Amino acid sequence: MKELIRKRILVTGGAGFLGSHLCERLVMQGHDVLCVDNFYTGSKRNVAHLLDNANFELMRHDVTFPLYVEVDEIYNLACPASPVHYQHDPVQTTKTSVHGAINMLGLAKRVRAKLLQASTSEVYGDARSHPQTEDYWGHVNPIGPRSCYDEGKRCAETLCMDYLRQHGLDVRIVRIFNTFGPRMHPRDGRVISNFVMQALAGEPLTVYGDGSQTRCFCYVDDLIDGLMRMMACATPPTGPVNMGNPEEISMLDTARRVIAQAGSKSTIAFAPLPVDDPCRRCPSIERARTLLGWTPHTSLDAGLDATIAYFRRLVANRADAANMQAERVPAPAAGF
Ligand code: NAD
Ligand code: UDP
Ligand code: UDP
């Protein structure tokens, strides 16, 4: 790649589910990628295939501590994303979102790098407005078990906007809605990984509550395409941009779809609904569509096929499965 367009890009949380796909795409484009991760929920295995590439570098580092490197762009993805994971050590979750954002924004300010903040649909909380548009301020419980994540991410957005207004930083905020695909951790407790692993094992699929709550599931390749468009955009929107697949589905129907697509004989078992679990969630993606020309292309069925195939391979490979069992995956928090 010509030196003029080849960039030095920092991806925090680069060994996680989304981060590893992003690193892969950036390396494939010929950029120099620095992947920073403390391996709290991510794994070296997710980026093992990139380690021999001269354009890729992996650094163990916790973003709650300062980081002095020279880069042109920063994707700030470091933060556990599964409710089970982020509630395991809620104080560390808030520190990662808030101190992590301060450090990455401070770094961006020093080297005048562009920064993309991975925010979340959780900033809308248990939304009272539907579908969620970016100008909706949200309905978040500030003291509940989810608030370490919700409020941490909201504060990170505040910091991004204040560095923009106060220091003229080039920041871009993407509010990511539920995304799934290969390299999700099989035991991360999120609904798609849980359902697929249960369906493959022939165990009952655990639907929380009565399963009427809804989510929208975006396939990972579509989301990564959106993040890269947002970073590349010459005249980015000043505020946040939603990214997700607007096809809304209940958790009960999701369970039925997974069972059918996996060709499984599993049944469905109902379990208590976690505290503050949002009832309905669906993104309005008009802003991403008009400003970035972005829209997701992968249907839920196609995405599930690829994800089921990935987990099937994982289960078949006993050595990998044993390693993953041994990994430090936080135990479910109280209430789960
Ligand atoms: P993930 O848990 O697979 O990845 C997060 C990565 O961050 C892991 O590799 C983890 O080890 C690393 N990390 C955590 N704390 C860290 C710290 N203090 N310092 C350095 N690294 C740290 O989750 P994901 O699904 O890949 O999510 C990535 C980002 O996208 C997160 O910021 C998350 O909030 C956001 N997001 C994801 C989704 C989704 O559905 N996947 C939805 C909304 C927002
Ligand atoms: N920081 C960093 N890398 C840098 C520059 C700054 O990690 O290259 C961190 C540093 O810890 C600092 C934070 O970013 O506390 C915020 O930086 P800023 O310049 O905004 O504020 P200050 O240094 O005045 O606290
Ligand atoms: N859920 C479920 N069974 C599971 C895991 C999750 O029914 O085994 C539900 C959960 O209660 C929520 C939805 O699926 O309503 C999505 O949960 P997830 O943890 O994947 O993400 P969230 O959108 O809640 O952050």
Short mmCIF file of C-alpha atoms and ligand atoms in Angstrom, two decimals:
data_model
loop_
_atom_site.label_atom_id
_atom_site.label_comp_id
_atom_site.label_asym_id
_atom_site.label_seq_id
_atom_site.Cartn_x
_atom_site.Cartn_y
_atom_site.Cartn_z
CA MET A 1 0.00 0.00 0.00
CA LYS A 2 1.26 3.49 -0.82
CA GLU A 3 2.75 5.10 2.32
CA LEU A 4 0.38 8.05 1.81
CA ILE A 5 -2.77 6.04 2.45
CA ARG A 6 -1.32 3.38 4.72
CA LYS A 7 -2.27 4.23 8.29
CA ARG A 8 -1.13 3.22 11.77
CA ILE A 9 -4.29 2.09 13.46
CA LEU A 10 -4.86 1.25 17.13
CA VAL A 11 -7.69 -1.17 17.95
CA THR A 12 -8.37 -1.45 21.68
CA GLY A 13 -10.22 -4.65 22.60
CA GLY A 14 -8.77 -6.01 19.37
CA ALA A 15 -8.61 -9.61 20.63
CA GLY A 16 -12.35 -9.68 21.31
CA PHE A 17 -15.22 -10.73 19.08
CA LEU A 18 -15.72 -7.51 17.09
CA GLY A 19 -12.14 -6.28 17.51
CA SER A 20 -10.59 -9.39 15.96
CA HIS A 21 -12.76 -9.08 12.84
CA LEU A 22 -11.88 -5.40 12.60
CA CYS A 23 -8.12 -6.06 12.96
CA GLU A 24 -8.37 -8.71 10.24
CA ARG A 25 -10.10 -6.35 7.80
CA LEU A 26 -7.68 -3.48 8.48
CA VAL A 27 -4.63 -5.73 8.05
CA MET A 28 -6.12 -7.06 4.79
CA GLN A 29 -6.35 -3.47 3.57
CA GLY A 30 -2.61 -3.09 4.17
CA HIS A 31 -2.69 -0.89 7.29
CA ASP A 32 -0.35 -1.20 10.26
CA VAL A 33 -2.53 -2.45 13.08
CA LEU A 34 -1.72 -2.30 16.78
CA CYS A 35 -4.09 -4.52 18.73
CA VAL A 36 -4.25 -3.67 22.43
CA ASP A 37 -6.09 -5.98 24.82
CA ASN A 38 -5.87 -7.19 28.43
CA PHE A 39 -7.54 -10.52 27.47
CA TYR A 40 -10.30 -10.07 30.04
CA THR A 41 -12.93 -11.51 27.70
CA GLY A 42 -10.91 -11.69 24.48
CA SER A 43 -8.31 -14.24 23.54
CA LYS A 44 -5.01 -14.49 21.67
CA ARG A 45 -6.66 -17.29 19.73
CA ASN A 46 -8.94 -14.74 18.01
CA VAL A 47 -5.96 -13.02 16.41
CA ALA A 48 -3.52 -15.97 16.23
CA HIS A 49 -3.88 -16.09 12.43
CA LEU A 50 -2.63 -12.47 12.20
CA LEU A 51 0.48 -12.84 14.36
CA ASP A 52 2.78 -13.75 11.45
CA ASN A 53 1.70 -10.71 9.46
CA ALA A 54 4.32 -7.95 9.54
CA ASN A 55 1.55 -5.32 9.63
CA PHE A 56 0.05 -6.68 12.84
CA GLU A 57 1.23 -6.21 16.42
CA LEU A 58 -0.40 -7.48 19.61
CA MET A 59 0.13 -5.71 22.94
CA ARG A 60 -1.18 -6.79 26.34
CA HIS A 61 -2.35 -3.61 28.03
CA ASP A 62 -5.25 -2.42 30.16
CA VAL A 63 -6.76 0.79 28.76
CA THR A 64 -7.50 2.09 32.25
CA PHE A 65 -3.76 2.89 32.30
CA PRO A 66 -2.16 5.51 30.02
CA LEU A 67 -0.82 4.37 26.68
CA TYR A 68 1.85 6.23 24.73
CA VAL A 69 2.00 5.18 21.08
CA GLU A 70 2.00 7.02 17.74
CA VAL A 71 -1.04 6.27 15.58
CA ASP A 72 -3.30 7.93 13.00
CA GLU A 73 -6.61 6.34 13.97
CA ILE A 74 -8.02 4.76 17.13
CA TYR A 75 -10.96 2.35 17.33
CA ASN A 76 -11.85 2.22 21.04
CA LEU A 77 -13.60 -1.14 21.47
CA ALA A 78 -12.13 -2.28 24.80
CA CYS A 79 -14.96 -3.23 27.17
CA PRO A 80 -16.74 -6.47 28.04
CA ALA A 81 -20.05 -6.51 26.13
CA SER A 82 -22.00 -9.49 27.42
CA PRO A 83 -24.20 -8.69 30.45
CA VAL A 84 -22.76 -11.72 32.29
CA HIS A 85 -19.23 -10.46 31.66
CA TYR A 86 -19.73 -6.78 32.38
CA GLN A 87 -21.64 -7.48 35.61
CA HIS A 88 -18.93 -9.83 36.89
CA ASP A 89 -16.66 -6.93 37.94
CA PRO A 90 -18.86 -3.85 37.53
CA VAL A 91 -16.32 -1.40 38.96
CA GLN A 92 -13.74 -2.53 36.42
CA THR A 93 -16.40 -2.20 33.68
CA THR A 94 -17.02 1.45 34.56
CA LYS A 95 -13.27 2.09 34.83
CA THR A 96 -12.72 0.53 31.41
CA SER A 97 -15.39 2.69 29.79
CA VAL A 98 -14.56 5.95 31.57
CA HIS A 99 -10.82 5.85 32.33
CA GLY A 100 -10.30 3.96 29.08
CA ALA A 101 -12.08 6.69 27.12
CA ILE A 102 -10.12 9.46 28.92
CA ASN A 103 -6.82 7.75 28.12
CA MET A 104 -7.68 7.06 24.48
CA LEU A 105 -9.01 10.60 24.02
CA GLY A 106 -5.88 11.99 25.69
CA LEU A 107 -3.79 9.89 23.31
CA ALA A 108 -5.86 11.06 20.32
CA LYS A 109 -5.42 14.66 21.43
CA ARG A 110 -1.63 14.36 21.77
CA VAL A 111 -1.07 12.73 18.38
CA ARG A 112 -4.11 14.36 16.65
CA ALA A 113 -5.57 10.98 15.72
CA LYS A 114 -9.17 10.29 14.70
CA LEU A 115 -11.04 8.27 17.34
CA LEU A 116 -14.06 6.03 16.88
CA GLN A 117 -15.87 5.14 20.10
CA ALA A 118 -17.76 1.84 20.25
CA SER A 119 -20.91 2.86 22.08
CA THR A 120 -24.03 0.77 22.46
CA SER A 121 -27.80 0.58 22.17
CA GLU A 122 -27.69 0.16 25.97
CA VAL A 123 -27.40 3.96 26.24
CA TYR A 124 -31.15 3.91 25.47
CA GLY A 125 -31.77 1.55 28.43
CA ASP A 126 -35.30 0.12 28.60
CA ALA A 127 -36.39 2.46 25.80
CA ARG A 128 -39.79 4.16 25.85
CA SER A 129 -39.41 5.30 22.25
CA HIS A 130 -39.44 2.84 19.39
CA PRO A 131 -37.52 2.34 17.14
CA GLN A 132 -34.66 4.14 18.81
CA THR A 133 -33.39 7.23 17.01
CA GLU A 134 -30.14 8.95 17.94
CA ASP A 135 -31.95 11.99 19.39
CA TYR A 136 -33.75 9.84 22.00
CA TRP A 137 -32.06 10.42 25.39
CA GLY A 138 -32.85 7.01 26.78
CA HIS A 139 -34.42 5.47 29.86
CA VAL A 140 -31.59 4.09 31.96
CA ASN A 141 -31.60 2.92 35.56
CA PRO A 142 -28.48 4.64 36.97
CA ILE A 143 -28.12 2.30 39.96
CA GLY A 144 -29.09 -1.16 38.67
CA PRO A 145 -26.90 -4.12 37.77
CA ARG A 146 -26.66 -3.03 34.11
CA SER A 147 -25.74 0.56 34.89
CA CYS A 148 -21.97 -0.06 35.12
CA TYR A 149 -22.13 -0.70 31.38
CA ASP A 150 -24.95 1.68 30.37
CA GLU A 151 -23.74 4.66 32.39
CA GLY A 152 -20.07 3.92 31.66
CA LYS A 153 -20.80 4.02 27.93
CA ARG A 154 -22.97 7.14 28.33
CA CYS A 155 -20.12 8.87 30.17
CA ALA A 156 -17.69 7.79 27.42
CA GLU A 157 -20.00 9.47 24.88
CA THR A 158 -20.03 12.63 27.04
CA LEU A 159 -16.24 12.61 27.13
CA CYS A 160 -16.05 12.18 23.35
CA MET A 161 -18.36 15.15 22.78
CA ASP A 162 -16.46 17.30 25.30
CA TYR A 163 -13.07 16.51 23.74
CA LEU A 164 -14.64 17.43 20.41
CA ARG A 165 -16.06 20.75 21.70
CA GLN A 166 -13.19 21.65 24.04
CA HIS A 167 -10.18 20.38 22.07
CA GLY A 168 -11.49 20.14 18.50
CA LEU A 169 -10.85 16.39 18.37
CA ASP A 170 -12.13 14.31 15.45
CA VAL A 171 -14.35 11.80 17.27
CA ARG A 172 -16.98 9.49 15.85
CA ILE A 173 -19.49 7.62 18.02
CA VAL A 174 -21.22 4.46 16.84
CA ARG A 175 -24.09 3.03 18.91
CA ILE A 176 -23.81 -0.65 18.16
CA PHE A 177 -26.93 -2.83 18.47
CA ASN A 178 -26.76 -6.61 19.14
CA THR A 179 -24.19 -8.12 16.81
CA PHE A 180 -23.35 -11.80 16.41
CA GLY A 181 -21.19 -14.16 14.42
CA PRO A 182 -18.11 -16.39 14.49
CA ARG A 183 -15.62 -15.77 17.33
CA MET A 184 -18.26 -14.90 19.90
CA HIS A 185 -17.12 -16.71 23.01
CA PRO A 186 -19.19 -19.91 23.34
CA ARG A 187 -19.75 -19.24 27.03
CA ASP A 188 -20.19 -15.48 27.04
CA GLY A 189 -23.83 -15.77 28.13
CA ARG A 190 -25.22 -13.74 25.23
CA VAL A 191 -28.36 -15.05 23.67
CA ILE A 192 -27.09 -16.22 20.28
CA SER A 193 -24.02 -18.01 21.65
CA ASN A 194 -26.11 -19.58 24.44
CA PHE A 195 -28.86 -20.75 22.08
CA VAL A 196 -26.49 -22.15 19.45
CA MET A 197 -24.33 -24.01 21.98
CA GLN A 198 -27.45 -25.40 23.67
CA ALA A 199 -28.98 -26.45 20.34
CA LEU A 200 -25.78 -28.22 19.28
CA ALA A 201 -25.59 -30.05 22.62
CA GLY A 202 -29.25 -31.07 22.39
CA GLU A 203 -29.94 -29.22 25.65
CA PRO A 204 -33.02 -27.05 26.29
CA LEU A 205 -32.66 -23.46 25.08
CA THR A 206 -32.94 -21.09 28.05
CA VAL A 207 -35.45 -18.36 27.20
CA TYR A 208 -35.50 -15.69 29.90
CA GLY A 209 -38.90 -14.37 30.96
CA ASP A 210 -41.72 -15.26 28.59
CA GLY A 211 -39.47 -14.60 25.58
CA SER A 212 -41.59 -11.72 24.28
CA GLN A 213 -38.74 -9.21 24.64
CA THR A 214 -37.23 -8.24 21.30
CA ARG A 215 -33.80 -7.58 19.88
CA CYS A 216 -32.40 -7.03 16.36
CA PHE A 217 -29.37 -9.06 15.34
CA CYS A 218 -26.71 -7.68 13.01
CA TYR A 219 -24.16 -10.00 11.41
CA VAL A 220 -20.57 -9.15 12.31
CA ASP A 221 -19.33 -8.51 8.73
CA ASP A 222 -22.02 -5.87 8.17
CA LEU A 223 -21.19 -4.13 11.43
CA ILE A 224 -17.44 -4.03 10.73
CA ASP A 225 -18.18 -2.55 7.31
CA GLY A 226 -20.21 0.16 9.09
CA LEU A 227 -17.44 0.96 11.59
CA MET A 228 -14.89 1.33 8.78
CA ARG A 229 -17.22 3.56 6.77
CA MET A 230 -17.74 5.74 9.81
CA MET A 231 -13.99 6.12 10.31
CA ALA A 232 -13.41 6.83 6.60
CA CYS A 233 -16.22 9.38 6.26
CA ALA A 234 -14.78 12.77 5.23
CA THR A 235 -17.57 14.78 6.85
CA PRO A 236 -18.73 12.66 9.79
CA PRO A 237 -21.88 13.46 11.72
CA THR A 238 -21.14 15.39 14.90
CA GLY A 239 -23.23 13.15 17.11
CA PRO A 240 -23.70 9.38 17.46
CA VAL A 241 -24.82 7.02 14.71
CA ASN A 242 -26.86 3.85 15.31
CA MET A 243 -25.67 0.65 13.64
CA GLY A 244 -27.68 -2.55 13.73
CA ASN A 245 -30.04 -4.66 11.70
CA PRO A 246 -33.58 -3.28 12.01
CA GLU A 247 -35.22 -6.71 11.67
CA GLU A 248 -36.87 -7.13 15.09
CA ILE A 249 -37.49 -10.56 16.60
CA SER A 250 -38.65 -11.90 19.98
CA MET A 251 -36.35 -14.16 21.99
CA LEU A 252 -38.87 -16.99 21.79
CA ASP A 253 -38.87 -16.80 17.99
CA THR A 254 -35.09 -16.53 18.01
CA ALA A 255 -34.92 -19.79 19.98
CA ARG A 256 -37.24 -21.50 17.48
CA ARG A 257 -35.15 -20.22 14.55
CA VAL A 258 -31.90 -21.51 16.09
CA ILE A 259 -33.41 -24.93 16.80
CA ALA A 260 -34.72 -25.20 13.23
CA GLN A 261 -31.52 -24.01 11.58
CA ALA A 262 -29.27 -26.20 13.69
CA GLY A 263 -31.50 -29.19 12.92
CA SER A 264 -31.65 -29.74 16.69
CA LYS A 265 -34.08 -31.75 18.82
CA SER A 266 -33.70 -29.32 21.72
CA THR A 267 -36.72 -28.08 23.62
CA ILE A 268 -37.26 -24.65 25.17
CA ALA A 269 -36.97 -24.01 28.91
CA PHE A 270 -38.05 -20.76 30.54
CA ALA A 271 -35.85 -19.06 33.14
CA PRO A 272 -36.21 -15.83 35.16
CA LEU A 273 -35.84 -12.54 33.29
CA PRO A 274 -32.69 -10.66 34.40
CA VAL A 275 -33.19 -7.36 36.25
CA ASP A 276 -33.73 -4.32 33.97
CA ASP A 277 -33.71 -6.44 30.80
CA PRO A 278 -34.93 -4.09 28.03
CA CYS A 279 -38.37 -5.08 26.62
CA ARG A 280 -38.00 -3.86 23.05
CA ARG A 281 -34.96 -2.81 21.08
CA CYS A 282 -34.74 -1.83 17.44
CA PRO A 283 -32.48 0.71 15.76
CA SER A 284 -33.51 3.46 13.42
CA ILE A 285 -30.61 3.37 10.96
CA GLU A 286 -31.69 6.32 8.79
CA ARG A 287 -28.67 8.36 9.84
CA ALA A 288 -26.19 5.62 8.86
CA ARG A 289 -28.09 5.02 5.63
CA THR A 290 -28.15 8.63 4.49
CA LEU A 291 -24.77 9.83 5.81
CA LEU A 292 -22.66 6.73 5.21
CA GLY A 293 -24.65 4.79 2.61
CA TRP A 294 -24.54 1.91 5.11
CA THR A 295 -27.13 -0.77 5.45
CA PRO A 296 -26.78 -4.37 6.67
CA HIS A 297 -27.00 -7.02 3.94
CA THR A 298 -26.88 -10.31 5.85
CA SER A 299 -30.20 -11.87 6.85
CA LEU A 300 -30.61 -13.44 10.28
CA ASP A 301 -30.86 -16.87 8.65
CA ALA A 302 -27.63 -16.44 6.68
CA GLY A 303 -25.82 -15.10 9.74
CA LEU A 304 -27.10 -17.95 11.89
CA ASP A 305 -25.90 -20.49 9.31
CA ALA A 306 -22.35 -19.11 9.47
CA THR A 307 -22.42 -18.87 13.27
CA ILE A 308 -23.80 -22.38 13.76
CA ALA A 309 -21.13 -23.74 11.39
CA TYR A 310 -18.44 -21.94 13.42
CA PHE A 311 -19.67 -23.31 16.77
CA ARG A 312 -20.06 -26.77 15.25
CA ARG A 313 -16.38 -26.74 14.25
CA LEU A 314 -15.43 -25.50 17.70
CA VAL A 315 -17.35 -28.25 19.45
CA ALA A 316 -15.86 -30.86 17.12
CA ASN A 317 -12.35 -29.72 17.98
CA ARG A 318 -12.01 -31.15 21.47
CA ALA A 319 -8.65 -29.48 22.17
CA ASP A 320 -10.05 -25.99 21.50
CA ALA A 321 -13.13 -26.74 23.54
CA ALA A 322 -10.98 -27.89 26.49
CA ASN A 323 -8.84 -24.73 26.26
CA MET A 324 -11.92 -22.55 26.28
CA GLN A 325 -13.31 -24.34 29.32
CA ALA A 326 -10.03 -23.60 31.10
CA GLU A 327 -10.08 -19.91 30.18
CA ARG A 328 -10.90 -17.33 32.81
CA VAL A 329 -14.46 -16.64 31.80
CA PRO A 330 -16.33 -14.82 34.56
CA ALA A 331 -19.02 -16.85 36.27
CA PRO A 332 -22.60 -15.63 35.82
CA ALA A 333 -23.48 -12.75 38.11
CA ALA A 334 -26.24 -12.99 40.71
CA GLY A 335 -29.64 -12.91 39.07
CA PHE A 336 -28.60 -15.15 36.18
P1 NAD B 1 -15.80 -8.78 23.64
O1 NAD B 1 -15.98 -8.99 25.10
O2 NAD B 1 -15.67 -9.98 22.77
O3 NAD B 1 -14.53 -7.85 23.37
C1 NAD B 1 -14.11 -6.85 24.25
C2 NAD B 1 -12.58 -6.87 24.26
O4 NAD B 1 -12.12 -5.82 25.13
C3 NAD B 1 -12.01 -8.19 24.80
O5 NAD B 1 -10.99 -8.66 23.95
C4 NAD B 1 -11.48 -7.81 26.18
O6 NAD B 1 -10.44 -8.64 26.61
C5 NAD B 1 -11.07 -6.36 25.96
N1 NAD B 1 -11.01 -5.56 27.18
C6 NAD B 1 -11.94 -5.50 28.17
N2 NAD B 1 -11.52 -4.65 29.12
C7 NAD B 1 -10.31 -4.16 28.72
C8 NAD B 1 -9.38 -3.24 29.28
N3 NAD B 1 -9.60 -2.63 30.46
N4 NAD B 1 -8.24 -2.99 28.59
C9 NAD B 1 -7.99 -3.60 27.40
N5 NAD B 1 -8.84 -4.47 26.82
C10 NAD B 1 -9.99 -4.74 27.48
O7 NAD B 1 -17.01 -7.86 23.16
P2 NAD B 1 -17.42 -7.39 21.69
O8 NAD B 1 -18.76 -7.93 21.42
O9 NAD B 1 -16.31 -7.63 20.74
O10 NAD B 1 -17.59 -5.83 21.94
C11 NAD B 1 -16.60 -4.90 21.52
C12 NAD B 1 -17.08 -3.48 21.78
O11 NAD B 1 -18.30 -3.26 21.07
C13 NAD B 1 -17.36 -3.18 23.25
O12 NAD B 1 -16.93 -1.87 23.53
C14 NAD B 1 -18.86 -3.27 23.34
O13 NAD B 1 -19.37 -2.45 24.36
C15 NAD B 1 -19.30 -2.80 21.96
N6 NAD B 1 -20.62 -3.35 21.61
C16 NAD B 1 -20.75 -4.63 21.19
C17 NAD B 1 -22.01 -5.13 20.89
C18 NAD B 1 -22.21 -6.53 20.39
O14 NAD B 1 -23.38 -6.94 20.21
N7 NAD B 1 -21.21 -7.32 20.14
C19 NAD B 1 -23.13 -4.32 21.03
C20 NAD B 1 -22.96 -3.03 21.50
C21 NAD B 1 -21.69 -2.54 21.76
N1 UDP B 2 -2.83 9.91 27.80
C1 UDP B 2 -2.41 8.70 27.27
N2 UDP B 2 -1.58 8.74 26.19
C2 UDP B 2 -1.16 9.90 25.62
C3 UDP B 2 -1.63 11.11 26.17
C4 UDP B 2 -2.46 11.08 27.26
O1 UDP B 2 -2.74 7.64 27.76
O2 UDP B 2 -0.43 9.84 24.63
C5 UDP B 2 -3.72 9.85 28.96
C6 UDP B 2 -3.14 10.45 30.20
O3 UDP B 2 -3.20 9.45 31.21
C7 UDP B 2 -4.06 11.57 30.58
C8 UDP B 2 -5.32 11.30 29.79
O4 UDP B 2 -4.88 10.61 28.64
O5 UDP B 2 -4.38 11.56 31.94
C9 UDP B 2 -6.05 12.55 29.36
O6 UDP B 2 -5.16 13.36 28.65
P1 UDP B 2 -5.40 14.92 28.53
O7 UDP B 2 -4.23 15.51 27.79
O8 UDP B 2 -6.71 15.19 27.98
O9 UDP B 2 -5.47 15.43 30.02
P2 UDP B 2 -4.37 15.59 31.16
O10 UDP B 2 -3.09 15.00 30.69
O11 UDP B 2 -4.29 17.03 31.37
O12 UDP B 2 -4.95 14.84 32.32
N1 UDP B 3 -31.58 -14.16 26.75
C1 UDP B 3 -32.31 -15.34 26.80
N2 UDP B 3 -31.63 -16.51 27.00
C2 UDP B 3 -30.28 -16.56 27.15
C3 UDP B 3 -29.54 -15.36 27.08
C4 UDP B 3 -30.22 -14.17 26.90
O1 UDP B 3 -33.53 -15.35 26.65
O2 UDP B 3 -29.75 -17.67 27.31
C5 UDP B 3 -32.30 -12.90 26.49
C6 UDP B 3 -31.97 -11.76 27.44
O3 UDP B 3 -32.82 -11.81 28.57
C7 UDP B 3 -32.26 -10.55 26.56
C8 UDP B 3 -31.90 -11.02 25.16
O4 UDP B 3 -31.91 -12.45 25.21
O5 UDP B 3 -33.63 -10.24 26.61
C9 UDP B 3 -30.55 -10.55 24.67
O6 UDP B 3 -29.60 -10.86 25.66
P1 UDP B 3 -28.04 -10.65 25.46
O7 UDP B 3 -27.39 -10.99 26.76
O8 UDP B 3 -27.57 -11.37 24.26
O9 UDP B 3 -27.86 -9.10 25.12
P2 UDP B 3 -28.54 -7.75 25.67
O10 UDP B 3 -29.24 -7.21 24.49
O11 UDP B 3 -29.47 -8.04 26.79
O12 UDP B 3 -27.37 -6.93 26.10
#
